[in-house]
Short mmCIF file of C-alpha atoms in Angstrom, two decimals:
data_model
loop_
_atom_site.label_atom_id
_atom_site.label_comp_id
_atom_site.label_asym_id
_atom_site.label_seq_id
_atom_site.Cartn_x
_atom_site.Cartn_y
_atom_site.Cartn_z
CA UNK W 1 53.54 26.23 4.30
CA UNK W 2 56.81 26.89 6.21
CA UNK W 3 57.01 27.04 10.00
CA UNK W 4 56.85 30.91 9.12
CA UNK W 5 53.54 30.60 8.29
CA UNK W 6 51.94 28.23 10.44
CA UNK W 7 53.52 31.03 13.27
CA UNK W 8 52.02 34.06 11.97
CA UNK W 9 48.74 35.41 13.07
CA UNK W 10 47.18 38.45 12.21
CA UNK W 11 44.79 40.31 14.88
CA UNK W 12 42.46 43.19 13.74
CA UNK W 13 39.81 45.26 15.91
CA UNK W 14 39.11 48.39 16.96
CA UNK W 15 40.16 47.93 20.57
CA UNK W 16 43.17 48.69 20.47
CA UNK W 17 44.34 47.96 24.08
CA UNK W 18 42.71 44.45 23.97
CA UNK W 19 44.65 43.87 20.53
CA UNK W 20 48.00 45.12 21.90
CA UNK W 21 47.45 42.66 24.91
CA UNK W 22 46.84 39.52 22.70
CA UNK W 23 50.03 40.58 20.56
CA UNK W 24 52.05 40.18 23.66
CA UNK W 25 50.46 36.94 25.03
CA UNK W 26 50.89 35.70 21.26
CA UNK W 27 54.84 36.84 20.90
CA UNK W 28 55.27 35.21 24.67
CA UNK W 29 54.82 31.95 23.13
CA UNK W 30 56.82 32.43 19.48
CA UNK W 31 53.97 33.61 16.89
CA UNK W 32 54.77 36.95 15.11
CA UNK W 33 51.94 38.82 15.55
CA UNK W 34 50.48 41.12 12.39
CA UNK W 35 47.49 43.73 12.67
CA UNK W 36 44.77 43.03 10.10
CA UNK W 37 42.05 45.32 8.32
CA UNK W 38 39.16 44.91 10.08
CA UNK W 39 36.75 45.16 7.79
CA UNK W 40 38.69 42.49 5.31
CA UNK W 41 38.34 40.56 8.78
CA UNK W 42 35.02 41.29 9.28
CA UNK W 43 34.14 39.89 5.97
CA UNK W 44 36.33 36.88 6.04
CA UNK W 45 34.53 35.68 9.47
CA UNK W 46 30.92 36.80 7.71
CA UNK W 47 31.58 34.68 4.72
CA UNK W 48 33.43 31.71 6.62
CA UNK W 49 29.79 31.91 8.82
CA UNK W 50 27.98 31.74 5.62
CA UNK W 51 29.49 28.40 4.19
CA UNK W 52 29.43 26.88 7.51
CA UNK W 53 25.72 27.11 7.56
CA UNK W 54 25.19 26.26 4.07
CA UNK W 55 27.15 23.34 4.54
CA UNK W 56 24.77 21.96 7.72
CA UNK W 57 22.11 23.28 5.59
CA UNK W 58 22.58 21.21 3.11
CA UNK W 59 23.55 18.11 5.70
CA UNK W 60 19.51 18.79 6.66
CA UNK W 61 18.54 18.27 3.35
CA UNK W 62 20.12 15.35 2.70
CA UNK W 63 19.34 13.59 5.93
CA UNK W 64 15.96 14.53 5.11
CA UNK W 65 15.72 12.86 1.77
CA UNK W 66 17.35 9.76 3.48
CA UNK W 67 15.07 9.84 6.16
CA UNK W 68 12.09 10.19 3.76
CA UNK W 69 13.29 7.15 1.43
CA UNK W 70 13.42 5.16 4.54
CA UNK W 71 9.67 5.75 5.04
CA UNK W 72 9.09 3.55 2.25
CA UNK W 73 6.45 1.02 3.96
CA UNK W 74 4.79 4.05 5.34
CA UNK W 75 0.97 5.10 4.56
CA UNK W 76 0.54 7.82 1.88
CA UNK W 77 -0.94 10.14 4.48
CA UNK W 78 2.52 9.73 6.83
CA UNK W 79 4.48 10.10 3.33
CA UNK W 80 2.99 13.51 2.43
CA UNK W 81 2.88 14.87 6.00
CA UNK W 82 6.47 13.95 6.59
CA UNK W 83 7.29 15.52 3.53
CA UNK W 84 5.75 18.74 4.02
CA UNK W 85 6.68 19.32 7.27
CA UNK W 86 10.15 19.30 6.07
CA UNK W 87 9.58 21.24 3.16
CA UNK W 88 8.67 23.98 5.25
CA UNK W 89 11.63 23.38 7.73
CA UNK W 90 14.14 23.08 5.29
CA UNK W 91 13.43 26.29 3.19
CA UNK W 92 13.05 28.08 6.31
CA UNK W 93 9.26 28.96 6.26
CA UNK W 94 6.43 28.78 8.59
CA UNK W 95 3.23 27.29 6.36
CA UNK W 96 2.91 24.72 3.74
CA UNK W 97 0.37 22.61 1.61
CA UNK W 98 0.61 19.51 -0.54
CA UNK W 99 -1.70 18.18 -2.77
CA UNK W 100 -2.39 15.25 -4.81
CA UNK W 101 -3.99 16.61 -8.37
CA UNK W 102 -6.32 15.07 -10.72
CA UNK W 103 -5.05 16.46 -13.96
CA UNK W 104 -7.21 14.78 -16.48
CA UNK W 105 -10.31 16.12 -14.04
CA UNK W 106 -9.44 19.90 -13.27
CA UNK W 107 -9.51 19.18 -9.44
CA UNK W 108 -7.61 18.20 -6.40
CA UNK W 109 -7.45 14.59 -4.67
CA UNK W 110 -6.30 15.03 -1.30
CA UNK W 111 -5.06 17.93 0.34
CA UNK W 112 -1.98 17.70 3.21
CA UNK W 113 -1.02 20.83 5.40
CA UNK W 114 2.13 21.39 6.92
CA UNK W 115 1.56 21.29 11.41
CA UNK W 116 2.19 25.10 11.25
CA UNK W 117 -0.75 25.78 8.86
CA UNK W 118 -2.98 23.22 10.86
CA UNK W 119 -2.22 24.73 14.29
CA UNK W 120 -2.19 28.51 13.43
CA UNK W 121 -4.98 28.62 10.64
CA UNK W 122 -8.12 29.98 11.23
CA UNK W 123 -9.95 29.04 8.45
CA UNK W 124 -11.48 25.63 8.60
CA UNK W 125 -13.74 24.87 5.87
CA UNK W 126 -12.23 23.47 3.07
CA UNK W 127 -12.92 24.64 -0.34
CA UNK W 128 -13.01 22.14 -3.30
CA UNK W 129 -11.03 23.94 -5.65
CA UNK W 130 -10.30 23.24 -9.18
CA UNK W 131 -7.56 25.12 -11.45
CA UNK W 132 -9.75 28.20 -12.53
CA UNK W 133 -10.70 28.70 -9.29
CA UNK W 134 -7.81 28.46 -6.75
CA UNK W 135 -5.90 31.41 -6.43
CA UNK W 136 -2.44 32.35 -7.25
CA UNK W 137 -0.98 29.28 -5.16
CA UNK W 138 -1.65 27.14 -7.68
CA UNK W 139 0.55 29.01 -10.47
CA UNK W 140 3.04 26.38 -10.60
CA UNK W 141 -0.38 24.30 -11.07
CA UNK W 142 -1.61 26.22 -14.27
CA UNK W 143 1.58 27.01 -15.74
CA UNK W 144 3.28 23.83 -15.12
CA UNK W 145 6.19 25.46 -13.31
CA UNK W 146 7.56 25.98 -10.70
CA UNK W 147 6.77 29.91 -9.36
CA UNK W 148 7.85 32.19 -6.65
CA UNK W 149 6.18 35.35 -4.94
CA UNK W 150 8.61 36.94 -2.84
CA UNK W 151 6.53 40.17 -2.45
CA UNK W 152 3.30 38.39 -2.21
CA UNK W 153 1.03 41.41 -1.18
CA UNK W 154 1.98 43.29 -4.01
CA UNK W 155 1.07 40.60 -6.31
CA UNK W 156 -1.00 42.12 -8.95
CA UNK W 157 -3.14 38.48 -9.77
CA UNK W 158 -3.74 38.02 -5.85
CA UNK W 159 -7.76 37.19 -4.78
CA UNK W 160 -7.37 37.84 -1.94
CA UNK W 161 -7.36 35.23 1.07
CA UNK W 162 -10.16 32.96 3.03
CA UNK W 163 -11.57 34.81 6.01
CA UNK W 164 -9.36 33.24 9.00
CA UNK W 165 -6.49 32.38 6.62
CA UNK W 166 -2.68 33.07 7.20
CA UNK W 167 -1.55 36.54 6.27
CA UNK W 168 1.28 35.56 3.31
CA UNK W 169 4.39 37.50 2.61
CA UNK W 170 6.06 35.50 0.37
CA UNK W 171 4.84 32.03 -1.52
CA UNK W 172 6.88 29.44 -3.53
CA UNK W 173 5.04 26.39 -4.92
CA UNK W 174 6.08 23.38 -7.30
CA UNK W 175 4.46 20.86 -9.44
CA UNK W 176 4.96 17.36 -9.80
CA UNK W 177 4.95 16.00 -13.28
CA UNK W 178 4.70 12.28 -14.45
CA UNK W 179 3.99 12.06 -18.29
CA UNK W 180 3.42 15.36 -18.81
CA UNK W 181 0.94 15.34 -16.22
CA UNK W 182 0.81 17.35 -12.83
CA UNK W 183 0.21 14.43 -10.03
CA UNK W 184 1.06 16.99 -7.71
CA UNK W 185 1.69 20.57 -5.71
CA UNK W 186 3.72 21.41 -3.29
CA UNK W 187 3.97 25.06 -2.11
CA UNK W 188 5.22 26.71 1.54
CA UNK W 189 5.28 30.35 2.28
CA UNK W 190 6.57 33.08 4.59
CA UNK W 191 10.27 32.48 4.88
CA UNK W 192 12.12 35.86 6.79
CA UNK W 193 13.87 36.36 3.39
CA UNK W 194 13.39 35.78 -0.15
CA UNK W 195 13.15 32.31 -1.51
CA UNK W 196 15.74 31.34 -3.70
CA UNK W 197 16.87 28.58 -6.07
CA UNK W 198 18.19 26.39 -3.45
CA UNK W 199 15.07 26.46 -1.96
CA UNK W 200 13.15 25.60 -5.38
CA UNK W 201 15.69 22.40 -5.59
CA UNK W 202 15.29 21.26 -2.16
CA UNK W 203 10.93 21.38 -2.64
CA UNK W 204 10.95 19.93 -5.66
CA UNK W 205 13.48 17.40 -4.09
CA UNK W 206 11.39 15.80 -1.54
CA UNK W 207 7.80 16.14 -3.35
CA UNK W 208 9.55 14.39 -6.31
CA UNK W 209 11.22 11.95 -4.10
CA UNK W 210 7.66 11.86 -2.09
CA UNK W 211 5.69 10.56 -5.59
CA UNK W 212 7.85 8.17 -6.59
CA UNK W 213 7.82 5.85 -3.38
CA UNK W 214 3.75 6.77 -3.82
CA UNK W 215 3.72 5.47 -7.48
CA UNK W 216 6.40 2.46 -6.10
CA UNK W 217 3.71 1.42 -3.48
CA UNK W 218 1.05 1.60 -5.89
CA UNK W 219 2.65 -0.69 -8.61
CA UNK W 220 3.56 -2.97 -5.79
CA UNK W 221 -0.02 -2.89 -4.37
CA UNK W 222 -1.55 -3.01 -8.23
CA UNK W 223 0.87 -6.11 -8.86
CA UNK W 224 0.12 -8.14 -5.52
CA UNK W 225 -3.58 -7.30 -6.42
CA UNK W 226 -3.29 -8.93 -9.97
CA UNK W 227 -1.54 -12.02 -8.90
CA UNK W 228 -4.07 -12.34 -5.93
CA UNK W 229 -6.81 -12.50 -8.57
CA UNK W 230 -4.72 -14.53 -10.74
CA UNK W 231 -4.23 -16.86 -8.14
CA UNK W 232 -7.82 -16.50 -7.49
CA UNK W 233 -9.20 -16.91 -11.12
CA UNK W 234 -6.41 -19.75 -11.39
CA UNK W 235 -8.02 -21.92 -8.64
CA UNK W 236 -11.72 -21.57 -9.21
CA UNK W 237 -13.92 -23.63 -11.62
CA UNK W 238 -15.31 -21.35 -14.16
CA UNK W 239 -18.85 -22.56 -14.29
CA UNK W 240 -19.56 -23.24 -10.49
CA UNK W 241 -17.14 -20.72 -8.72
CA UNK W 242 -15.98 -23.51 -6.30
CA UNK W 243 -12.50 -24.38 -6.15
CA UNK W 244 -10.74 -26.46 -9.44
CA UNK W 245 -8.64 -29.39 -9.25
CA UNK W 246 -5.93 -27.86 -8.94
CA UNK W 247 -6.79 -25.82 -6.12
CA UNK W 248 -8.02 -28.79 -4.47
CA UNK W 249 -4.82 -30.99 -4.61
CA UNK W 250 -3.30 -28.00 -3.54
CA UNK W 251 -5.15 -27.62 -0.42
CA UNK W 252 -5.31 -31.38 0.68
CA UNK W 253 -1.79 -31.15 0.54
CA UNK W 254 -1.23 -28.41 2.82
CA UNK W 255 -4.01 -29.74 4.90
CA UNK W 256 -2.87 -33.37 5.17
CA UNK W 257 0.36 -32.11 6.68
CA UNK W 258 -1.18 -29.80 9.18
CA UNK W 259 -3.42 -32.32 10.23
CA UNK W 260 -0.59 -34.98 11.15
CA UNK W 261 0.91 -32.18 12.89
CA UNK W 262 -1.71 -31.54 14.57
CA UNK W 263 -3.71 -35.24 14.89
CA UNK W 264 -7.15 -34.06 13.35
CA UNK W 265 -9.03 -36.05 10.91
CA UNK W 266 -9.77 -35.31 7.30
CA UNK W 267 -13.26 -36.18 5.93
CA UNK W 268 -14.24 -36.01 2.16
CA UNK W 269 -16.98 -36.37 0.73
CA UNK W 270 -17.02 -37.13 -3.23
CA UNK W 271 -20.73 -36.22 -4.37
CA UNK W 272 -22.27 -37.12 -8.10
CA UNK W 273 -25.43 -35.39 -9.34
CA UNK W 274 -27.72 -38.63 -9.88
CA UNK W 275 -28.73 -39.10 -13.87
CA UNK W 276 -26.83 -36.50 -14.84
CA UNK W 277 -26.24 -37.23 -18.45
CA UNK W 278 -30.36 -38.11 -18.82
CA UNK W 279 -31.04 -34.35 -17.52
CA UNK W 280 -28.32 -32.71 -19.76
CA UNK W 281 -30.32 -34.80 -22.78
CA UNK W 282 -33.45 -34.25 -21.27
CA UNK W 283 -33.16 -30.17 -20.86
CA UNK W 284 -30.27 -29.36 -22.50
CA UNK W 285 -26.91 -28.20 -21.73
CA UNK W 286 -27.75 -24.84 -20.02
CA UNK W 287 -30.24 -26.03 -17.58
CA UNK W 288 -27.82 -28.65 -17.04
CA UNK W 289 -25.08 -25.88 -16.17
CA UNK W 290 -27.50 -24.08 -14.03
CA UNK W 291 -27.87 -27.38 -12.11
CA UNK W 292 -24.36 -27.62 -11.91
CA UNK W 293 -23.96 -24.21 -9.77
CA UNK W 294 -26.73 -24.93 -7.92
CA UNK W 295 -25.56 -28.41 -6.55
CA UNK W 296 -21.97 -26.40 -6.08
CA UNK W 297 -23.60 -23.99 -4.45
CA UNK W 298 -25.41 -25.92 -1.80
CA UNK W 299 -22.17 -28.04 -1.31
CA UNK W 300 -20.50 -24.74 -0.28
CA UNK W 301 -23.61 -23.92 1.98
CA UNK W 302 -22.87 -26.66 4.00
CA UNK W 303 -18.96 -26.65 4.40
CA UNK W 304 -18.95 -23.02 5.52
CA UNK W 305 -16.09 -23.44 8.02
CA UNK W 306 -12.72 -21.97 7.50
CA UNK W 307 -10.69 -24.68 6.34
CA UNK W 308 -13.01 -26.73 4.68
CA UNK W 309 -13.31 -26.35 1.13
CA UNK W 310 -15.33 -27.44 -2.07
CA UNK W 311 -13.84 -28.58 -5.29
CA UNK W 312 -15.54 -29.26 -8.81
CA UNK W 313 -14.16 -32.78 -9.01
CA UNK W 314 -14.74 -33.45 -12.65
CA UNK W 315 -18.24 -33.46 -15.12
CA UNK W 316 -21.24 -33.31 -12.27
CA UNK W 317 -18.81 -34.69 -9.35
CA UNK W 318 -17.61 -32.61 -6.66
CA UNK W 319 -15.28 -33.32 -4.05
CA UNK W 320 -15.78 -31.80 -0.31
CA UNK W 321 -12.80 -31.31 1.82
CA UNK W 322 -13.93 -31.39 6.08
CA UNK W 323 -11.04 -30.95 8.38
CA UNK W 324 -11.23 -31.66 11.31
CA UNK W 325 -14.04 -33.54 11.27
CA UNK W 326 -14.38 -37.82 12.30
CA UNK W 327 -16.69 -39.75 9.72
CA UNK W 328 -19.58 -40.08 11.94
CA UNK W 329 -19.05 -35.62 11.44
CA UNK W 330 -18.92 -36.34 7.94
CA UNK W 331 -21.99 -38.53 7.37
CA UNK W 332 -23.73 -35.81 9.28
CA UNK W 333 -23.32 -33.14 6.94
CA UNK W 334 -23.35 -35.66 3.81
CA UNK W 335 -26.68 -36.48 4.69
CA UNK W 336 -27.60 -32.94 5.24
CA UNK W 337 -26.21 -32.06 1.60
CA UNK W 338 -27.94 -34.95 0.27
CA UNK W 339 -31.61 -33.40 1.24
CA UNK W 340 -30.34 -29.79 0.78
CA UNK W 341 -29.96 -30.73 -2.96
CA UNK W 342 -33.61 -32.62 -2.68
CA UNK W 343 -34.58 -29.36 -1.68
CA UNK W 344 -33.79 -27.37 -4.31
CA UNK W 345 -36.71 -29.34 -6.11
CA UNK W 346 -34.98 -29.03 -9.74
CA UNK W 347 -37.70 -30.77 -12.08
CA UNK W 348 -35.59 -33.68 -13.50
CA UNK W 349 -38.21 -36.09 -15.59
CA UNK W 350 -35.38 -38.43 -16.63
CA UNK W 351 -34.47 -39.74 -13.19
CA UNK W 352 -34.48 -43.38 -11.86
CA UNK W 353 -34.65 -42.56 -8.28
CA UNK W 354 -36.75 -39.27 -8.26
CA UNK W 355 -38.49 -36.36 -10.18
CA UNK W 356 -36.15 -33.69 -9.05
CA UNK W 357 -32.42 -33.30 -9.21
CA UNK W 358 -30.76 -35.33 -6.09
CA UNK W 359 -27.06 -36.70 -5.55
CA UNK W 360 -25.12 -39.64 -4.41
CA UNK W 361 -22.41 -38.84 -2.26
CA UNK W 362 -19.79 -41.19 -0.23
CA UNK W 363 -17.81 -40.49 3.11
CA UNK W 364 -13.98 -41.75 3.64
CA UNK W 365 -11.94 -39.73 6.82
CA UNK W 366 -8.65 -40.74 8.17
CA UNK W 367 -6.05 -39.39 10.55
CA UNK W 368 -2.77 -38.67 9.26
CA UNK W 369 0.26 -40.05 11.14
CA UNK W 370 3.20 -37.60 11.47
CA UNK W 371 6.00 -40.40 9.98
CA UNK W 372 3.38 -41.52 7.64
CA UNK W 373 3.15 -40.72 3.57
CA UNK W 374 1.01 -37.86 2.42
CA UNK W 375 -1.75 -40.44 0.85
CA UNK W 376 -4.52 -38.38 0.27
CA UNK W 377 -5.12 -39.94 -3.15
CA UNK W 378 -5.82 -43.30 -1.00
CA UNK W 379 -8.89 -41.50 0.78
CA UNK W 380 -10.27 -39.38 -2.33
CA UNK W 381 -10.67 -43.63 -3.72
CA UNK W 382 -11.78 -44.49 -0.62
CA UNK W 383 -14.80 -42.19 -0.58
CA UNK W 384 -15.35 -42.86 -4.36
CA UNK W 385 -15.76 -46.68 -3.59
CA UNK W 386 -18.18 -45.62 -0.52
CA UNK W 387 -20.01 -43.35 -3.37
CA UNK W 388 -20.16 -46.47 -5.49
CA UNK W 389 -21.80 -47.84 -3.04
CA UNK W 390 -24.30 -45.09 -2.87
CA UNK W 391 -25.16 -45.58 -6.11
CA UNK W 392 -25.64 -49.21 -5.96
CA UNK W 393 -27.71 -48.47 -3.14
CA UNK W 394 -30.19 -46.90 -4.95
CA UNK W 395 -28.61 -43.34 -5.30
CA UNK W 396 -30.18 -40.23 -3.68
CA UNK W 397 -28.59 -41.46 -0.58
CA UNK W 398 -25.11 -41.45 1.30
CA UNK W 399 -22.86 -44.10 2.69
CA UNK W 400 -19.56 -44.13 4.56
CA UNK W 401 -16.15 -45.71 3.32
CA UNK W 402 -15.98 -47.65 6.77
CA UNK W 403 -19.65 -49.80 6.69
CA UNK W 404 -20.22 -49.33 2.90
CA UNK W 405 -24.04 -48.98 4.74
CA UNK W 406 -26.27 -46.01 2.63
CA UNK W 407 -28.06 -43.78 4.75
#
């Protein structure tokens, strides 16, 4: 463009004294003034308008989309309502619904409403509609579609609405499909003018962009649930439903290092059913399982607090894990296991040392030092030599790792 060009302005208007005074302001300072058509003007500035808000428009959407993606870690409840709220602000409506859809069942999941229809509507009880029964807002439901009413009273399939319900000029609604499926419905209604295609793309947008951080949070919540019980499954003994060996080396690890942190004792307590092999030949494998959970069982009775823990050791020994607690603690509660398990008055004909099912259990604790080795092997011996000693006591007793003395 010359400097011609760049100096050349055309005016147009039907003022003409107004027009003839901006010519001469204009010419004053070196543009050559033309007069336009003013309709071609008119038209120009109407259409000029017209992109400018389409373009801001369209700014909207995508900030909106953005904004929605970066709700990611929100609940499913904040998800939808975010969503429809700008559903019906974006395609320029007043009222809006979405709702999750049971396909496979012929019914509805959860239902979301847009502020506008919560604040305005009248009619508060909630149907529980399936597809033959809702109306014609859930076309895009039936036919798998997306469908638009744009002269909604004139619709001839219309029921008619609930008594207290929003009067409805126009309705658009959407469907969201996974698998050939509809997970989903997503409908607003009563824009000024006629909805459009635009307005399809930008609904069908967000509810589609609304599922998939749904179905993302599910698959992540789905997967951390699996490994949790993998995990879980992982570190529990099949037949009792205490903790394995592998769980327990595990813990006494972590546990030995918070407790030199921290300067707490450790206890353990390594406990052997008493004449275990007689009752397994005695009464058979099965009761001798059964006796198995029991004995776990009481063992987990008695270390109930947080971080204590109880471990199938190996065979019919088990290993109990006490932090926190000195050995004078420990004999305490060995003791109390000892008659707990006397208690439980399990016939067992083939014992030495009694006619029902007892144990022999022995007592080691120790302090870890902060600069010192992570020996926890040393004190799972140490209260196997004091439950040697148990049993060379007599069994159906326990002793401590520091006196060797039964109790």
């Amino acid at each position: 463009m010359d400097s011609g060009d760049r100096n050349r302005v055309r005016l147009g208007g039907d003022d003409d004294d107004t027009l003839a005074r901006a010519a001469r302001l204009l010419q004053q300072h070196g543009f050559v003034v033309e007069r336009g058509d003013s309709a071609a003007l008119a038209a120009e500035t109407g259409r000029r308008r017209a992109a400018e808000a389409a373009f801001r428009l369209n700014e909207e959407r995508l900030d909106a989309l953005l904004a929605l993606s970066e709700r990611h870690h929100a609940s499913v409840e904040e998800l939808a309502q975010f969503a429809i709220d700008k559903g019906v602000r974006l395609t320029r409506s007043t009222i809006g619904y979405l709702h999750f859809v049971n396909d496979a069942q012929d019914g509805f999941l959860h239902y979301f409403w847009s502020r506008g229809s919560r604040e305005t509507c009248a009619a508060v009880e909630l149907m529980d509609y399936t597809v033959c029964t809702a109306g014609i807002w859930a076309d895009a439901l039936r036919l798998r579609r997306p469908v638009v009413h744009n002269d909604y009273p004139n619709e001839p399939t219309r029921r008619g609405l609930p008594e207290g319900h929003h009067p409805l000029s126009r309705h658009m609604s959407i469907p969201v499909l996974r698998d050939d499926k509809v997970v989903a419905i997503c409908g607003v209604a009563n824009k000024p003018a006629p909805y459009d295609a635009a307005d399809l793309r930008q609904l069908r947008l967000l509810a589609n962009r609304l599922w998939s951080i749904v179905e993302s949070q599910r698959t992540t919540a789905a997967l951390e649930a699996a490994n949790a019980e993998l995990s879980r499954v992982a570190g529990i003994d099949a037949l009792t439903g205490v903790a394995n060996r592998r769980a327990l080396e595990t813990f006494l690890e972590r546990q030995w290092k918070i407790a030199a942190r921290e300067g707490w004792p450790i206890s353990l307590l390594m406990l052997d059913i008493d004449c275990f092999k007689a009752f397994n030949d005695t009464y058979g494998h099965q009761a001798g399982d059964a006796a198995l959970k029991a004995v776990g069982a009481a063992a987990s009775e008695v270390a109930r607090r947080p971080n204590d823990l109880v471990a199938r050791y190996g065979g019919e020994e088990f290993l109990v894990v006490l932090t926190r607690a000195q050995e004078d603690d420990a004999m305490a509660i060995a003791c109390g296991l000892v008659e707990r398990v006397r208690a439980l008055g399990l016939v067992h004909g083939g014992s030495a040392c009694a006619p029902v099912v007892t144990v022999s259990i022995g007592a080691a604790s120790h302090v870890p030092q902060p600069d010192g080795p992570a020996d926890w092997p040393a004190l799972v011996a140490a209260a196997d030599a004091a439950l040697y000693a148990a049993k060379q006591g007599g069994r159906n007793r326990a002793c401590a790792a520091s006196s060797r003395a039964a109790a």
